[in-house]
Amino acid sequence: MGTQAPETYSPAKDDVKTKEEKAIEDWLPINGSRNAKWWYSAFHNVTAMVGAGVLGLPYAMSELGWGPGIAVMILSWIITLYTLWQMVEMHEMVPGKRFDRYHELGQHVFGEKLGLWIVVPQQLVVEVSLNIIYMVTGGQSLKKFHDVICDGKCKDIKLSYFIMIFASVHFFLSQLPNFNSISAVSLAAAIMSISYSTIAWGASLDKGREANVDYDLHATTTPGKVFGVLGGLGDVAFAYSGHNVVLEIQATIPSTPEKPSKHAMWKGALVAYIIVALCYFPVTFVGYWAFGNSVEDNILITLNKPKWLIAAANMMVVVHVIGSYQVYAMPVFDMIESVLVKKLRFSPSLKLRLVSRTSYVAFTMFIGISFPFFGGLLSFFGGLAFAPTTYFLPCIMWLAVYKPKRFGLSWFTNWICIVIGVLLLVLSPIGGLRQIILTAKTYQFYQ
């Protein structure tokens, strides 16, 4: 593989900072701590990956069918593992310098201004949309828990109230200063994701195939089938969306010339991806096998028995998305606080953090309450923003920096990933947008 000669490391340029600049860097969430171990990478990546998306994968299969569905799932796993490796490698590709944020890597590759315009809008769309979807998922899972436990004996409570209950936790957790401070929350979330994924496919397997199970595509009309396939592609793209916080996670790992952070990071990321496979594939294939095209866009909503197990699984989802919300919110907090203290010259303080982070949590809560279209949101955002940052933007950066031999294996591999990613970007939001429009026709706000 041909590589570009690395930039010359200049201590004067990279290391010499005023005390004020150093204090600001140490205050910001991403740079606040660099003592993470390799297993931090493992559970942070599991928390980032195995989220709301896994629950929608059986529904994605009902839109794609057996053959295309299996192919898309396996291909996505391979492609995103490859692009994750690329990002881990590029974190310290310039000797003596670390790209701690996705947009910093973008600026190195595309230029100071263009890099920001290419990366930051996409990354913000991914992270903010995920936080909104996790608000909806958390509220839906709390409501499902309530409904299963009550079994029709309790007063019905609006979904809006459950989303507000879920959001109340984040008004407190959002004040944790940096990635390492949310490690315990992230670890609990990772354990819960494995647990509820196992319950989802285990309960489906125990229930067995429904008597009149139908494996035809979810839609019946030709336009409906086409839009369904596009939406299914978006659902899968959404499920493989952890790359937006990879560099930020790696930034928490210590690095020396003898032991660069990429070794520990890749070890943790590989363990995480094995866990992802053990969660995604059984849930997807067993869930679709059991319910066919009658499966809901959240597999745990489809399952009703045994009640205690389904109630427990929904609470596990709540715990998991609490951790996932914080993992994806941390880079957003970093961007907001960087602008406030570096551009607008606010002094770093607890008050500034309290106001900025509380405002962000309130914003995502309000949007989640207003537009809780779970299935449509998955496929729409899955294609629009997740496909670029996960499937092909790392490949474009790799080609630009390392310049592999034209028509060589690396060159072909990257271009295949780029073509597949661009197709996802163009096609899958169409299906998600159609689903949102259809749902919005009968939806009453704040019910």
XYZ file of C-alpha atoms in Angstrom:
447
model
C 0.000 0.000 0.000
C 1.494 3.292 -1.054
C 1.535 5.961 1.606
C 2.084 9.668 1.694
C 5.105 10.854 3.634
C 3.961 12.055 7.069
C 4.092 15.707 7.933
C 7.145 16.857 9.822
C 6.325 17.184 13.487
C 6.963 20.668 14.799
C 7.014 21.095 18.590
C 6.663 24.820 18.141
C 3.462 24.294 16.183
C 1.898 21.364 18.030
C 3.014 21.498 21.661
C 3.660 25.085 22.659
C 0.477 26.518 24.122
C -0.210 29.316 26.520
C -1.371 28.436 30.020
C -4.814 29.738 29.101
C -5.033 27.494 25.995
C -3.824 24.490 28.002
C -6.413 25.180 30.714
C -9.194 25.376 28.112
C -8.060 22.120 26.456
C -8.004 20.330 29.819
C -11.491 21.665 30.626
C -13.075 20.455 27.392
C -14.742 17.000 27.573
C -12.675 15.211 24.910
C -9.224 16.250 26.196
C -10.123 16.187 29.874
C -8.700 12.716 30.583
C -6.280 10.359 28.771
C -5.974 7.378 31.124
C -8.494 4.958 29.577
C -7.670 1.251 29.130
C -8.335 -0.878 26.036
C -11.511 -2.315 27.546
C -12.903 1.226 27.839
C -12.732 1.278 24.053
C -14.606 -2.043 23.954
C -17.603 -1.059 26.020
C -17.759 2.534 24.722
C -17.915 1.147 21.180
C -20.534 -1.458 22.119
C -22.607 1.281 23.752
C -22.216 3.480 20.668
C -23.057 0.708 18.183
C -25.685 -1.567 19.741
C -28.473 0.904 20.329
C -31.947 1.567 19.051
C -30.918 0.273 15.634
C -30.694 -3.401 16.636
C -34.381 -3.434 17.625
C -35.392 -2.293 14.143
C -33.297 -4.843 12.209
C -35.967 -7.611 12.025
C -38.323 -4.989 10.528
C -35.580 -4.053 8.041
C -35.460 -7.733 7.031
C -39.222 -7.648 6.403
C -38.616 -4.813 3.928
C -35.618 -6.452 2.241
C -36.428 -10.180 2.300
C -34.160 -13.105 3.206
C -31.533 -12.963 0.447
C -30.908 -9.220 0.168
C -31.353 -8.783 3.922
C -28.652 -11.308 4.853
C -26.296 -9.892 2.204
C -26.774 -6.280 3.367
C -26.278 -7.201 7.048
C -23.042 -9.134 6.482
C -21.644 -6.654 3.949
C -22.352 -3.736 6.292
C -20.568 -5.476 9.158
C -17.463 -6.066 7.019
C -17.395 -2.571 5.480
C -17.880 -0.715 8.752
C -15.257 -2.851 10.532
C -12.833 -1.891 7.761
C -13.633 1.835 7.942
C -13.381 1.697 11.747
C -9.856 0.270 11.396
C -9.003 3.104 9.013
C -10.088 5.738 11.537
C -8.111 4.093 14.340
C -5.013 4.077 12.102
C -5.457 7.719 11.042
C -5.790 9.002 14.617
C -2.002 9.424 14.920
C -0.843 9.253 11.307
C 1.135 12.498 11.801
C 3.993 11.767 14.263
C 3.544 13.678 17.513
C -0.011 14.810 16.727
C -3.380 13.288 17.642
C -6.626 13.921 15.804
C -8.919 13.800 18.838
C -12.054 14.818 16.950
C -13.585 13.707 13.673
C -13.538 17.262 12.299
C -9.821 17.668 13.164
C -9.072 14.684 10.937
C -11.295 16.232 8.267
C -9.398 19.520 8.509
C -6.066 17.733 8.088
C -7.286 15.930 4.959
C -9.473 18.572 3.277
C -8.103 21.832 4.697
C -8.955 24.008 7.704
C -12.222 25.492 6.401
C -13.408 22.843 3.942
C -12.759 20.075 6.478
C -15.059 21.759 8.973
C -17.827 22.207 6.396
C -17.575 18.605 5.233
C -17.422 16.878 8.617
C -19.083 19.034 11.289
C -22.597 19.279 9.736
C -22.687 15.521 9.107
C -21.353 14.671 12.547
C -23.800 17.013 14.247
C -26.738 15.577 12.283
C -25.687 12.061 13.319
C -25.150 12.805 16.989
C -28.100 15.136 17.517
C -30.482 12.879 15.571
C -29.307 9.888 17.606
C -29.917 11.761 20.832
C -33.426 12.633 19.643
C -34.120 9.033 18.610
C -32.800 7.790 21.960
C -35.229 10.147 23.678
C -38.039 8.489 21.713
C -36.684 4.968 22.304
C -36.264 5.565 26.030
C -39.790 6.937 26.318
C -41.275 4.098 24.252
C -39.495 1.460 26.331
C -40.647 3.060 29.597
C -44.214 3.113 28.267
C -43.957 -0.519 27.138
C -42.655 -1.482 30.605
C -45.564 0.361 32.224
C -48.139 -1.219 29.914
C -46.784 -4.756 30.331
C -46.636 -4.513 34.116
C -50.070 -2.913 34.427
C -51.722 -5.269 31.896
C -54.566 -2.818 31.243
C -55.281 -2.175 34.922
C -53.567 1.221 35.148
C -54.486 4.579 33.719
C -53.047 5.127 30.252
C -50.156 7.635 30.236
C -49.094 9.596 27.161
C -45.786 8.781 25.482
C -44.837 12.465 25.902
C -44.735 12.058 29.676
C -42.505 8.985 29.475
C -40.075 10.858 27.210
C -39.946 13.654 29.814
C -39.273 11.097 32.571
C -36.439 9.630 30.498
C -35.026 13.105 29.776
C -34.978 14.020 33.470
C -32.106 11.560 34.040
C -29.987 13.329 31.431
C -30.341 16.738 33.040
C -28.148 15.273 35.799
C -25.880 12.901 33.841
C -25.051 15.570 31.271
C -23.069 17.417 33.934
C -20.436 14.656 34.084
C -17.368 16.421 32.671
C -15.771 14.004 30.158
C -15.762 10.564 28.520
C -13.960 8.773 31.325
C -16.419 10.138 33.885
C -19.271 8.342 32.096
C -17.383 5.019 31.939
C -19.561 3.341 34.558
C -22.725 4.478 32.755
C -21.315 3.259 29.443
C -20.293 -0.122 30.899
C -23.787 -0.641 32.345
C -25.244 0.334 28.962
C -23.016 -2.165 27.111
C -24.038 -4.987 29.466
C -27.691 -4.074 29.030
C -27.396 -4.009 25.224
C -26.035 -7.567 25.202
C -28.737 -8.634 27.660
C -31.778 -7.221 25.869
C -30.474 -8.352 22.476
C -30.216 -11.893 23.884
C -33.726 -11.614 25.296
C -35.053 -10.326 21.960
C -33.787 -13.281 19.914
C -34.111 -15.812 22.752
C -37.787 -14.975 23.363
C -38.441 -15.040 19.605
C -36.779 -18.461 19.331
C -38.709 -19.773 22.332
C -41.995 -18.514 20.887
C -41.240 -20.187 17.573
C -42.591 -19.318 14.150
C -46.093 -17.902 13.998
C -48.653 -20.231 12.438
C -49.297 -18.080 9.379
C -45.856 -16.485 9.102
C -45.342 -14.697 5.794
C -41.888 -13.894 4.406
C -43.086 -11.833 1.461
C -41.954 -8.224 1.491
C -43.656 -6.023 4.072
C -45.376 -3.899 1.404
C -47.895 -5.266 -1.117
C -47.743 -2.670 -3.939
C -44.753 -2.202 -6.243
C -44.094 1.417 -5.120
C -44.489 0.301 -1.507
C -41.953 -2.499 -1.992
C -39.444 -0.134 -3.600
C -39.799 2.438 -0.832
C -39.688 -0.371 1.739
C -36.377 -1.662 0.399
C -34.944 1.856 0.539
C -36.181 2.267 4.105
C -34.700 -1.109 5.072
C -31.300 -0.030 3.756
C -31.532 3.083 5.936
C -32.421 0.982 9.001
C -29.299 -1.125 8.492
C -27.121 1.954 7.906
C -28.466 3.428 11.136
C -27.558 0.272 13.077
C -23.902 0.538 12.028
C -23.382 4.102 13.191
C -20.709 4.092 15.883
C -17.912 5.724 13.879
C -18.909 9.268 14.779
C -17.367 8.939 18.243
C -14.415 6.634 17.441
C -11.704 9.312 17.424
C -13.172 10.929 20.531
C -13.055 7.558 22.333
C -9.476 6.956 21.173
C -8.527 10.403 22.459
C -9.089 9.148 26.027
C -6.421 6.422 25.648
C -2.812 7.303 26.602
C -0.250 7.178 23.788
C 3.554 7.023 23.611
C 5.905 6.361 20.666
C 6.488 2.859 22.073
C 2.780 2.188 22.748
C 0.607 4.248 20.389
C -3.069 4.444 21.261
C -4.107 2.618 18.086
C -3.063 -0.777 19.489
C -5.262 -0.537 22.585
C -8.063 1.127 20.640
C -8.117 -1.517 17.908
C -8.055 -4.340 20.461
C -11.118 -2.873 22.167
C -12.849 -2.068 18.877
C -12.354 -5.627 17.587
C -13.843 -7.095 20.768
C -16.735 -4.646 20.402
C -17.389 -5.696 16.799
C -17.467 -9.380 17.742
C -20.065 -8.490 20.384
C -21.952 -6.447 17.771
C -22.132 -9.518 15.506
C -23.349 -11.687 18.398
C -26.109 -9.153 19.064
C -27.116 -8.074 15.551
C -27.244 -11.300 13.566
C -29.333 -13.448 15.972
C -31.789 -10.610 16.677
C -32.200 -9.865 12.962
C -32.522 -13.375 11.589
C -34.361 -15.077 14.490
C -36.762 -12.134 14.871
C -37.646 -12.194 11.179
C -37.866 -16.009 11.180
C -40.385 -15.922 14.037
C -42.655 -13.080 12.879
C -42.019 -12.569 9.161
C -43.504 -9.395 7.729
C -45.800 -8.905 10.742
C -42.872 -7.785 12.926
C -43.072 -4.255 14.375
C -40.345 -1.641 13.853
C -39.211 -2.399 17.416
C -38.936 -6.154 18.047
C -39.581 -5.782 21.782
C -42.947 -4.162 21.028
C -43.877 -7.231 18.944
C -43.058 -9.599 21.819
C -45.578 -9.787 24.656
C -44.786 -13.007 26.571
C -43.428 -13.910 29.024
C -44.473 -10.581 30.474
C -41.834 -10.348 33.186
C -39.066 -10.992 30.668
C -40.342 -8.449 28.146
C -40.771 -5.876 30.932
C -37.182 -6.527 32.070
C -35.891 -6.249 28.488
C -37.559 -2.879 28.035
C -35.957 -1.573 31.219
C -32.612 -2.835 29.927
C -33.216 -0.799 26.781
C -33.867 2.245 28.961
C -30.565 1.779 30.822
C -28.719 1.211 27.556
C -30.038 4.267 25.751
C -29.243 6.366 28.822
C -25.592 5.417 28.299
C -25.772 5.725 24.504
C -27.269 9.200 24.779
C -24.337 10.331 26.920
C -21.705 8.760 24.633
C -23.113 10.593 21.597
C -23.850 13.801 23.497
C -20.277 14.187 24.771
C -18.792 15.239 21.367
C -21.715 17.658 20.936
C -20.994 19.140 24.362
C -17.353 19.438 23.300
C -18.320 21.358 20.139
C -20.718 23.662 21.987
C -18.285 24.402 24.789
C -15.368 24.868 22.355
C -17.331 27.547 20.512
C -18.392 29.228 23.761
C -14.914 29.432 25.298
C -12.715 29.743 22.179
C -14.840 31.830 19.832
C -17.225 33.711 22.119
C -14.606 34.030 24.904
C -16.766 32.792 27.776
C -14.782 31.692 30.820
C -14.772 27.923 31.443
C -17.014 27.349 34.424
C -19.561 25.036 36.023
C -22.287 27.591 35.295
C -21.451 27.627 31.575
C -21.539 23.828 31.451
C -24.815 23.731 33.377
C -26.582 26.171 31.048
C -25.230 24.809 27.750
C -25.783 21.134 28.481
C -29.172 21.581 30.109
C -30.316 23.585 27.079
C -29.163 20.827 24.725
C -30.948 18.068 26.671
C -34.129 20.180 26.738
C -33.881 20.714 22.965
C -33.562 16.991 22.163
C -36.415 16.219 24.575
C -38.718 18.738 22.894
C -37.982 17.447 19.372
C -38.380 13.833 20.539
C -41.778 14.609 22.054
C -42.877 16.466 18.939
C -41.791 13.879 16.328
C -41.666 10.337 17.815
C -41.668 8.544 14.436
C -39.273 5.780 15.450
C -39.136 3.645 12.285
C -39.086 6.513 9.817
C -36.448 8.383 11.785
C -34.154 5.336 11.705
C -34.149 4.926 7.947
C -34.201 8.651 7.109
C -31.215 9.607 9.251
C -29.544 6.246 8.582
C -29.032 7.126 4.947
C -28.759 10.897 5.129
C -25.966 11.216 7.664
C -24.832 7.818 8.962
C -23.855 6.405 5.565
C -21.301 9.171 4.797
C -19.568 9.258 8.190
C -19.534 5.459 8.613
C -19.425 3.864 5.166
C -17.372 6.091 2.877
C -15.931 9.295 4.383
C -13.074 7.352 6.092
C -12.316 5.732 2.703
C -12.139 9.124 0.961
C -9.775 10.366 3.674
C -7.646 7.231 3.357
C -7.327 7.655 -0.423
C -6.461 11.341 -0.026
C -3.793 10.792 2.633
C -2.149 7.459 1.829
C -2.685 7.483 -1.956
C -2.704 3.675 -2.482
C -1.581 2.303 -5.840
C -4.205 2.890 -8.542
C -6.203 -0.297 -9.282
C -4.475 -2.061 -6.378
C -6.362 -4.004 -3.684
C -6.549 -1.056 -1.264
C -7.663 1.298 -4.049
C -10.428 -1.065 -5.200
C -11.577 -1.834 -1.641
C -11.975 1.830 -0.791
C -13.803 2.673 -4.000
C -16.248 -0.232 -3.530
C -17.033 1.087 -0.035
C -17.470 4.615 -1.421
C -19.892 3.475 -4.153
C -21.985 1.427 -1.703
C -22.000 4.296 0.801
C -23.060 6.877 -1.804
C -25.916 4.610 -2.942
C -27.068 4.377 0.682
C -26.788 8.163 1.036
C -28.928 8.798 -2.047
C -31.533 6.031 -1.806
C -32.315 5.186 1.812
C -33.580 8.617 3.043
C -36.339 8.406 0.404
C -37.900 5.364 2.080
C -37.576 6.884 5.554
C -39.123 10.188 4.459
C -42.091 8.358 2.916
C -42.633 6.414 6.149
C -42.513 9.625 8.205
C -45.066 11.272 5.862
C -47.425 8.284 6.097
C -47.154 8.231 9.899
C -47.583 12.012 10.167
C -50.933 11.875 8.334
C -52.634 10.217 11.304
C -50.385 11.486 14.094
C -51.706 13.922 16.703
C -49.049 16.017 18.397
C -48.263 15.573 22.094
C -50.554 12.594 22.599
